Amino acid sequence: MLVATDNVQALDVQTKIIALIQALAQDYDLDEPIEPTTALVADLGFASLDFVQLVVDIEAAFNRKLGFQALLVEAGSYIEDIQVGALTTFVQQQLHSDPAQQVAPGDLFKKAEKSTKAEKPKEAERSERSEKAVNADVVTRFRQTIRARQIVADDSGKNAQAIFVLCPPRSGSTLLRVMLAGHPQLFSPPELYLLMYNDLAQRRTELAREANSHLLEGTIRSIVELKGVSVETAEQMMADYEQQQMSTKQFYRLLQEWMGDRRLVDKTPLYPLDPGILSRAETDFVDPLYIHLVRHPYGTIRSYEESKLDRFVPAMYENPFERRQLAELTWLVSHQNITNFLQKVPQQRWLQLSFEDLVSQPGTAIGNLCDFLGLAVDPVMLEPYTHSQQRMLSGSRDLTRMPGDLKFHLHKSIDAAAACRWQQFFTDDFLADMTWQMAESLGYSAAEVHQLAGF
């Protein structure tokens, strides 16, 4: 049982928080000490997953849940950065139980000011480039690190049609999922992580590590939403299914029975790393539909580096590749597997959709997508930051447990600038020829990149 911690002095809170940040950032090359004015994003390069881990560490240090959902949702819609001192103030006020003494989260922060520390010159990007390049041999080695799943054949009848979003991580799939969740004829939960496992017991065994146990949340959140039960009841139901070693195919069927006439959308970005997982969708479902979500490789790589995803996701943190190389490999191999797989699927059952179109022309993109799915457009789909309960925008207990992109909550509306923000961070073309070949087959131009200022 978590208990309250009373009479904690602000200085003690700050000291603990700084120590936790230092531990989390021990692999960073920090030029200056962490101080109250240090900004987590501008000065330390924190990303959404860094903040998730910091939240977990802070709550463990004070042995109390501190309500960080209020920090990200109520204030997060307009906060671009958080200073250590402001974070200390938030934690300090949450540690006191008297609501009269608490400061509203929105009063603690202001729109981020430019960091007082000198910005890293763009030229530094060149000197920090890895000497490791992506080539055919490296791709082969990367594929060898991906453990092929031994899927046990299930001769029971196929499940009803489902919709699968196929893409690498950091492709904008959280935005797409939430937009789809706005349609009353679809059930689009957070990442399910089901298709790669034979049964629910195997799934829990592999995902129950502290660093990635949040990946178990999608099924809990689905049960809460579909059955109208409490989180505790949903967790007990899931534990019972795991104890029974219920097959994931049977659990999919259960979800589909609960959702009635709605169609299930499964967006789990790790599926495309293994061709066998993709093939299982064809084996276990009747005429499944596929949305092939693509994003510029540089946009995906930049988002991957920023999120430091390799530290939190299975199959990514135990490998010999450095972060940028791993990001490019993940993008390339995922799309190789997806395109090879879709060549064997009737063309009327899959659609390619670009992240760039989704954020720059959302009305047109969603219209085309709904035509493909045989649905009328619902205007709510174009307002992804509303109706948060229906869209399942948090984990089962709090926001920090949500699988997917936590930074989704830092926006108020669809951001068209997200399509090309990566251009601020790269100054030369480091993509391998084979990566560009794949990118151009998906509609991206190397020549356009080479014409950008600074390249």
Coordinates of C-alpha atoms in Angstrom, one line a residue:
M1 CA 0.0 0.0 0.0
L2 CA 1.3 3.4 -0.9
V3 CA 1.4 5.9 2.0
A4 CA 1.6 9.7 2.1
T5 CA 4.8 11.4 2.9
D6 CA 4.2 14.5 5.0
N7 CA 6.4 17.5 5.9
V8 CA 8.9 17.0 3.2
Q9 CA 11.0 20.1 2.8
A10 CA 11.3 21.6 -0.7
L11 CA 15.1 21.4 -0.6
D12 CA 14.9 17.7 0.2
V13 CA 12.5 17.2 -2.7
Q14 CA 14.7 19.1 -5.1
T15 CA 17.8 17.1 -3.9
K16 CA 16.1 13.8 -4.5
I17 CA 14.7 14.9 -7.9
I18 CA 18.1 16.1 -9.1
A19 CA 19.7 12.8 -8.0
L20 CA 17.0 10.8 -9.9
I21 CA 17.6 12.9 -13.0
Q22 CA 21.4 12.4 -12.7
A23 CA 20.9 8.7 -12.5
L24 CA 18.6 8.7 -15.5
A25 CA 21.0 10.9 -17.5
Q26 CA 24.1 9.1 -16.5
D27 CA 24.8 8.1 -20.1
Y28 CA 24.5 11.7 -21.3
D29 CA 27.4 14.0 -21.8
L30 CA 26.4 16.9 -19.5
D31 CA 28.5 20.0 -19.6
E32 CA 27.0 21.7 -16.6
P33 CA 25.5 20.6 -13.3
I34 CA 21.7 20.1 -13.0
E35 CA 20.2 23.1 -11.2
P36 CA 16.7 24.4 -10.5
T37 CA 16.8 26.4 -13.8
T38 CA 17.8 23.4 -15.9
A39 CA 15.1 22.7 -18.5
L40 CA 14.5 19.0 -19.0
V41 CA 13.9 19.3 -22.8
A42 CA 16.0 22.2 -23.9
D43 CA 19.0 21.5 -21.7
L44 CA 19.0 17.8 -21.1
G45 CA 17.3 16.6 -24.3
F46 CA 14.6 14.7 -22.3
A47 CA 11.9 13.0 -24.4
S48 CA 8.5 11.6 -23.4
L49 CA 9.8 8.2 -22.4
D50 CA 12.5 9.9 -20.2
F51 CA 9.8 11.7 -18.4
V52 CA 7.8 8.5 -18.0
Q53 CA 10.8 6.8 -16.3
L54 CA 11.4 9.9 -14.2
V55 CA 7.8 9.8 -13.0
V56 CA 8.1 6.2 -12.0
D57 CA 11.4 6.9 -10.1
I58 CA 10.0 10.0 -8.3
E59 CA 6.9 8.1 -7.2
A60 CA 9.0 5.2 -6.0
A61 CA 11.4 7.6 -4.1
F62 CA 8.5 9.2 -2.2
N63 CA 6.4 6.0 -1.9
R64 CA 3.3 7.7 -3.2
K65 CA 1.3 8.3 -6.4
L66 CA 1.6 12.0 -7.1
G67 CA -0.9 12.6 -9.9
F68 CA 1.4 13.4 -12.8
Q69 CA -1.6 13.0 -15.1
A70 CA -2.7 16.5 -14.0
L71 CA 0.8 17.8 -14.9
L72 CA 0.7 16.5 -18.4
V73 CA -3.0 16.9 -19.3
E74 CA -4.2 20.0 -17.5
A75 CA -1.1 21.9 -18.1
G76 CA 0.5 19.9 -20.8
S77 CA -1.5 21.3 -23.6
Y78 CA 0.6 24.4 -23.6
I79 CA 3.8 23.4 -21.9
E80 CA 6.8 22.9 -24.1
D81 CA 9.4 22.4 -21.3
I82 CA 9.7 22.0 -17.6
Q83 CA 12.5 23.3 -15.3
V84 CA 13.7 21.3 -12.4
G85 CA 12.6 23.9 -10.0
A86 CA 9.1 23.9 -11.4
L87 CA 9.0 20.1 -11.2
T88 CA 10.1 20.3 -7.6
T89 CA 7.3 22.7 -6.8
F90 CA 4.7 20.4 -8.4
V91 CA 6.0 17.4 -6.4
Q92 CA 6.2 19.4 -3.2
Q93 CA 2.6 20.5 -3.4
Q94 CA 1.4 17.0 -4.3
L95 CA 3.0 15.6 -1.2
H96 CA 0.7 17.8 1.0
S97 CA -2.8 16.5 1.4
D98 CA -4.4 19.9 2.0
P99 CA -6.0 20.9 -1.3
A100 CA -6.1 24.6 -0.1
Q101 CA -2.3 24.6 -0.1
Q102 CA -2.0 23.0 -3.6
V103 CA -1.2 25.1 -6.6
A104 CA -3.0 24.4 -9.8
P105 CA -0.7 22.6 -12.2
G106 CA -1.3 25.3 -14.8
D107 CA 0.0 28.0 -12.4
L108 CA 3.3 26.3 -12.0
F109 CA 4.5 26.6 -15.6
K110 CA 4.7 29.0 -18.4
K111 CA 5.3 28.6 -22.1
A112 CA 8.9 27.5 -22.3
E113 CA 11.5 30.2 -22.6
K114 CA 14.6 29.8 -24.7
S115 CA 17.2 27.9 -22.8
T116 CA 19.9 30.2 -21.3
K117 CA 22.5 27.7 -22.3
A118 CA 24.1 28.0 -25.6
E119 CA 22.5 25.9 -28.3
K120 CA 24.5 23.2 -29.9
P121 CA 25.7 24.4 -33.4
K122 CA 24.3 22.4 -36.3
E123 CA 27.8 21.6 -37.4
A124 CA 28.2 19.4 -34.3
E125 CA 25.7 17.0 -35.9
R126 CA 28.4 16.0 -38.3
S127 CA 31.1 15.3 -35.7
E128 CA 28.6 13.2 -33.7
R129 CA 27.6 10.9 -36.6
S130 CA 28.3 7.3 -36.0
E131 CA 30.9 5.7 -38.1
K132 CA 28.7 2.7 -38.5
A133 CA 26.7 2.8 -41.8
V134 CA 23.8 0.7 -42.8
N135 CA 24.4 -1.8 -45.6
A136 CA 23.3 -5.2 -46.6
D137 CA 25.6 -7.0 -44.1
V138 CA 24.4 -4.8 -41.2
V139 CA 20.7 -5.4 -42.2
T140 CA 21.4 -9.2 -42.1
R141 CA 23.0 -8.9 -38.6
F142 CA 20.0 -6.8 -37.5
R143 CA 17.6 -9.4 -38.7
Q144 CA 19.5 -12.0 -36.9
T145 CA 18.9 -10.2 -33.6
I146 CA 15.1 -10.3 -34.1
R147 CA 13.9 -13.5 -32.4
A148 CA 11.6 -15.3 -34.8
R149 CA 8.3 -16.2 -33.1
Q150 CA 7.4 -19.9 -32.9
I151 CA 3.6 -19.6 -33.5
V152 CA 1.6 -22.7 -32.7
A153 CA -1.0 -23.4 -35.3
D154 CA -4.6 -23.0 -34.2
D155 CA -7.1 -24.9 -36.3
S156 CA -10.2 -23.2 -34.8
G157 CA -12.2 -21.0 -37.1
K158 CA -10.9 -17.6 -38.1
N159 CA -11.8 -14.5 -36.1
A160 CA -14.0 -11.7 -37.6
Q161 CA -12.3 -9.1 -39.8
A162 CA -9.9 -6.8 -38.0
I163 CA -7.9 -3.7 -39.1
F164 CA -4.2 -3.7 -38.6
V165 CA -2.0 -0.5 -38.8
L166 CA 1.4 -1.6 -40.1
C167 CA 4.4 0.8 -39.5
P168 CA 7.6 1.1 -37.6
P169 CA 7.6 2.8 -34.2
R170 CA 7.6 6.7 -34.3
S171 CA 5.6 6.8 -37.5
G172 CA 2.6 8.8 -36.1
S173 CA 0.5 5.8 -35.3
T174 CA -0.7 7.1 -32.0
L175 CA -2.3 10.1 -33.7
L176 CA -3.9 7.8 -36.3
R177 CA -5.1 5.4 -33.7
V178 CA -6.8 8.2 -31.7
M179 CA -8.4 9.6 -34.8
L180 CA -9.8 6.1 -35.7
A181 CA -11.0 5.8 -32.1
G182 CA -13.3 8.8 -32.8
H183 CA -15.5 6.7 -35.1
P184 CA -18.4 5.0 -33.5
Q185 CA -18.1 1.9 -35.7
L186 CA -14.5 1.2 -34.7
F187 CA -12.8 0.1 -31.5
S188 CA -9.2 1.4 -31.6
P189 CA -7.5 0.8 -28.3
P190 CA -3.9 1.5 -27.3
E191 CA -1.2 -1.0 -28.5
L192 CA -2.3 -4.6 -27.8
Y193 CA 0.9 -6.6 -28.2
L194 CA -1.1 -9.8 -28.9
L195 CA -0.3 -11.1 -32.4
M196 CA 3.3 -12.1 -31.6
Y197 CA 2.4 -14.4 -28.7
N198 CA 0.7 -17.8 -28.6
D199 CA -1.0 -17.2 -25.3
L200 CA -1.5 -14.5 -22.6
A201 CA 0.8 -16.2 -20.1
Q202 CA 3.7 -16.0 -22.6
R203 CA 2.8 -12.4 -23.3
R204 CA 2.9 -11.5 -19.6
T205 CA 6.2 -13.3 -19.0
E206 CA 7.9 -11.4 -21.8
L207 CA 6.4 -8.0 -21.1
A208 CA 6.3 -7.9 -17.3
R209 CA 9.7 -6.3 -16.9
E210 CA 9.6 -3.0 -15.0
A211 CA 10.9 -1.0 -18.0
N212 CA 8.2 -2.2 -20.4
S213 CA 5.3 -3.5 -18.3
H214 CA 3.3 -0.5 -19.6
L215 CA 3.0 -2.5 -22.8
L216 CA 0.5 -4.7 -21.0
E217 CA -1.8 -1.8 -20.5
G218 CA -3.6 -1.9 -23.9
T219 CA -5.6 -5.1 -23.0
I220 CA -6.5 -3.8 -19.5
R221 CA -7.7 -0.5 -21.0
S222 CA -9.7 -2.4 -23.5
I223 CA -11.5 -4.5 -20.9
V224 CA -12.3 -1.4 -18.8
E225 CA -13.8 0.3 -21.9
L226 CA -15.7 -2.7 -23.3
K227 CA -17.0 -4.2 -20.1
G228 CA -17.6 -1.0 -18.1
V229 CA -15.7 -2.5 -15.1
S230 CA -13.2 -1.0 -12.7
V231 CA -9.4 -1.2 -13.3
E232 CA -9.1 -3.7 -10.5
T233 CA -11.8 -6.0 -12.0
A234 CA -10.1 -5.7 -15.4
E235 CA -6.8 -6.6 -14.0
Q236 CA -8.3 -9.6 -12.2
M237 CA -10.0 -10.8 -15.4
M238 CA -6.7 -10.5 -17.3
A239 CA -4.9 -12.4 -14.6
D240 CA -7.4 -15.2 -14.8
Y241 CA -7.1 -15.4 -18.6
E242 CA -3.3 -15.5 -18.2
Q243 CA -3.6 -18.2 -15.5
Q244 CA -5.7 -20.2 -18.0
Q245 CA -3.1 -19.7 -20.7
M246 CA -5.8 -18.4 -23.0
S247 CA -4.6 -18.2 -26.5
T248 CA -4.2 -14.7 -27.9
K249 CA -6.4 -15.8 -30.8
Q250 CA -9.2 -16.6 -28.3
F251 CA -8.7 -13.3 -26.5
Y252 CA -9.0 -11.4 -29.8
R253 CA -12.3 -13.2 -30.3
L254 CA -13.4 -12.3 -26.8
L255 CA -12.7 -8.6 -27.5
Q256 CA -14.6 -8.8 -30.8
E257 CA -17.6 -10.4 -29.1
W258 CA -17.6 -7.6 -26.5
M259 CA -17.4 -4.8 -29.0
G260 CA -20.5 -5.9 -30.9
D261 CA -20.8 -4.5 -34.4
R262 CA -17.6 -2.4 -34.1
R263 CA -14.5 -3.5 -35.9
L264 CA -11.2 -3.9 -34.0
V265 CA -8.2 -1.8 -34.9
D266 CA -4.8 -3.2 -33.7
K267 CA -1.9 -0.8 -34.0
T268 CA 1.2 -2.4 -32.5
P269 CA 4.3 -1.0 -34.2
L270 CA 6.6 -4.0 -33.4
Y271 CA 4.5 -6.4 -35.5
P272 CA 6.3 -5.6 -38.8
L273 CA 9.8 -6.6 -37.5
D274 CA 8.8 -10.2 -37.9
P275 CA 7.3 -11.5 -41.2
G276 CA 5.8 -14.4 -39.3
I277 CA 3.7 -12.1 -37.1
L278 CA 2.3 -10.4 -40.2
S279 CA 1.4 -13.7 -41.8
R280 CA -0.5 -14.7 -38.6
A281 CA -2.9 -11.9 -39.2
E282 CA -3.9 -13.6 -42.5
T283 CA -4.2 -17.0 -40.7
D284 CA -6.2 -15.9 -37.7
F285 CA -8.7 -13.3 -39.2
V286 CA -11.2 -13.2 -42.0
D287 CA -10.0 -10.9 -44.8
P288 CA -8.1 -8.5 -42.5
L289 CA -7.6 -4.9 -43.7
Y290 CA -4.2 -3.2 -43.5
I291 CA -3.3 0.5 -43.2
H292 CA 0.4 0.9 -44.2
L293 CA 1.4 4.1 -42.4
V294 CA 4.5 5.6 -43.8
R295 CA 6.6 8.6 -42.6
H296 CA 9.8 10.2 -44.0
P297 CA 12.7 8.2 -42.7
Y298 CA 14.4 11.3 -41.4
G299 CA 11.2 12.2 -39.5
T300 CA 11.0 8.7 -38.0
I301 CA 14.7 8.6 -37.1
R302 CA 14.5 12.0 -35.4
S303 CA 11.5 11.0 -33.4
Y304 CA 13.1 7.7 -32.5
E305 CA 16.3 9.4 -31.3
E306 CA 14.3 11.9 -29.3
S307 CA 12.2 9.3 -27.6
K308 CA 15.2 7.0 -26.9
L309 CA 12.8 4.1 -27.6
D310 CA 15.5 1.5 -27.6
R311 CA 15.7 1.9 -23.8
F312 CA 12.0 0.9 -23.2
V313 CA 10.9 -1.6 -25.8
P314 CA 11.7 -5.3 -25.9
A315 CA 13.9 -6.5 -28.9
M316 CA 15.4 -3.0 -29.1
Y317 CA 17.5 -2.5 -25.9
E318 CA 19.5 -5.8 -26.3
N319 CA 21.4 -5.3 -29.5
P320 CA 24.8 -4.1 -30.7
F321 CA 23.7 -1.1 -32.7
E322 CA 23.9 2.5 -31.8
R323 CA 20.7 4.6 -31.6
R324 CA 20.7 6.3 -35.0
Q325 CA 21.8 3.1 -36.7
L326 CA 19.1 1.2 -34.9
A327 CA 16.4 3.8 -35.9
E328 CA 17.3 3.5 -39.6
L329 CA 17.5 -0.3 -39.5
T330 CA 14.1 -0.5 -37.7
W331 CA 12.5 1.8 -40.3
L332 CA 14.1 0.0 -43.3
V333 CA 13.5 -3.6 -42.1
S334 CA 9.9 -2.9 -41.0
H335 CA 9.0 -1.4 -44.4
Q336 CA 10.8 -4.2 -46.3
N337 CA 8.7 -6.7 -44.4
I338 CA 5.5 -4.8 -44.8
T339 CA 5.9 -4.3 -48.6
N340 CA 6.9 -7.9 -49.1
F341 CA 3.9 -9.0 -47.1
L342 CA 1.4 -6.8 -48.8
Q343 CA 2.5 -8.0 -52.2
K344 CA 0.7 -11.3 -51.3
V345 CA -2.5 -9.5 -50.1
P346 CA -5.2 -8.5 -52.5
Q347 CA -4.8 -4.8 -53.2
Q348 CA -8.4 -4.0 -52.2
R349 CA -7.5 -5.0 -48.6
W350 CA -4.6 -2.5 -48.0
L351 CA -4.1 1.2 -48.2
Q352 CA -0.9 3.3 -47.9
L353 CA -1.3 6.4 -45.9
S354 CA 1.4 9.0 -45.1
F355 CA 1.9 10.7 -41.8
E356 CA 2.7 13.9 -43.8
D357 CA -0.8 13.8 -45.4
L358 CA -2.4 13.0 -42.1
V359 CA -1.1 16.1 -40.4
S360 CA -1.1 18.5 -43.4
Q361 CA -4.4 17.4 -45.0
P362 CA -6.3 15.5 -42.3
G363 CA -9.7 15.9 -43.9
T364 CA -8.6 14.5 -47.2
A365 CA -6.5 11.7 -45.6
I366 CA -9.3 10.6 -43.2
G367 CA -11.8 10.8 -46.1
N368 CA -9.7 8.4 -48.2
L369 CA -9.1 6.2 -45.3
C370 CA -12.9 6.0 -44.5
D371 CA -13.6 5.2 -48.1
F372 CA -11.2 2.3 -47.9
L373 CA -12.8 1.0 -44.7
G374 CA -16.3 1.4 -46.1
L375 CA -17.3 4.1 -43.5
A376 CA -18.7 7.5 -43.6
V377 CA -16.4 10.2 -42.1
D378 CA -17.3 11.2 -38.5
P379 CA -16.3 14.8 -37.7
V380 CA -15.1 13.7 -34.3
M381 CA -12.2 11.8 -36.1
L382 CA -10.7 15.2 -37.0
E383 CA -10.7 16.4 -33.4
P384 CA -8.3 13.9 -31.8
Y385 CA -7.7 15.9 -28.7
T386 CA -11.3 15.8 -27.6
H387 CA -13.4 13.0 -26.1
S388 CA -10.4 11.5 -24.3
Q389 CA -12.4 8.8 -22.5
Q390 CA -13.8 7.4 -25.7
R391 CA -10.3 7.5 -27.2
M392 CA -8.6 5.7 -24.3
L393 CA -5.8 8.3 -24.0
S394 CA -4.4 7.1 -20.7
G395 CA -3.2 3.9 -19.1
S396 CA -5.5 2.0 -16.9
R397 CA -4.5 3.9 -13.8
D398 CA -2.7 7.0 -15.0
L399 CA -1.4 8.7 -18.1
T400 CA 2.2 7.6 -17.7
R401 CA 1.2 4.0 -18.2
M402 CA -0.2 4.6 -21.7
P403 CA 1.5 2.6 -24.4
G404 CA 2.2 4.8 -27.4
D405 CA 3.5 8.3 -27.7
L406 CA 3.1 10.1 -24.4
K407 CA 4.0 13.4 -26.0
F408 CA 0.7 13.2 -27.8
H409 CA -0.8 14.9 -24.7
L410 CA 1.5 17.9 -25.2
H411 CA -0.5 19.1 -28.2
K412 CA -3.9 20.8 -28.5
S413 CA -4.5 20.2 -32.2
I414 CA -3.1 18.4 -35.2
D415 CA 0.3 20.0 -35.9
A416 CA 1.1 20.3 -39.6
A417 CA 4.6 21.4 -38.8
A418 CA 5.4 17.9 -37.4
A419 CA 5.8 16.7 -41.0
C420 CA 9.0 18.6 -41.6
R421 CA 10.3 19.4 -38.1
W422 CA 13.2 17.0 -38.6
Q423 CA 14.7 19.4 -41.1
Q424 CA 15.9 21.6 -38.2
F425 CA 18.1 18.8 -36.8
F426 CA 19.9 17.2 -39.7
T427 CA 22.5 18.9 -41.9
D428 CA 23.6 16.1 -44.2
D429 CA 22.3 13.0 -45.8
F430 CA 23.4 9.9 -43.9
L431 CA 20.8 7.4 -45.1
A432 CA 22.1 4.3 -46.8
D433 CA 21.4 3.8 -50.5
M434 CA 19.2 0.9 -49.7
T435 CA 17.2 3.0 -47.3
W436 CA 16.7 5.6 -49.9
Q437 CA 15.6 3.0 -52.4
M438 CA 12.9 2.0 -50.0
A439 CA 12.0 5.6 -49.2
E440 CA 11.6 6.5 -52.8
S441 CA 9.4 3.5 -53.4
L442 CA 7.1 4.9 -50.7
G443 CA 7.0 8.3 -52.3
Y444 CA 9.9 10.2 -50.7
S445 CA 12.5 12.0 -52.7
A446 CA 16.3 12.1 -52.0
A447 CA 16.6 15.0 -54.5
E448 CA 14.2 17.1 -52.5
V449 CA 16.3 16.5 -49.3
H450 CA 19.5 17.4 -51.1
Q451 CA 18.0 20.7 -52.1
L452 CA 17.2 21.7 -48.5
A453 CA 19.2 24.6 -47.0
G454 CA 22.1 23.2 -44.9
F455 CA 22.3 19.9 -46.7

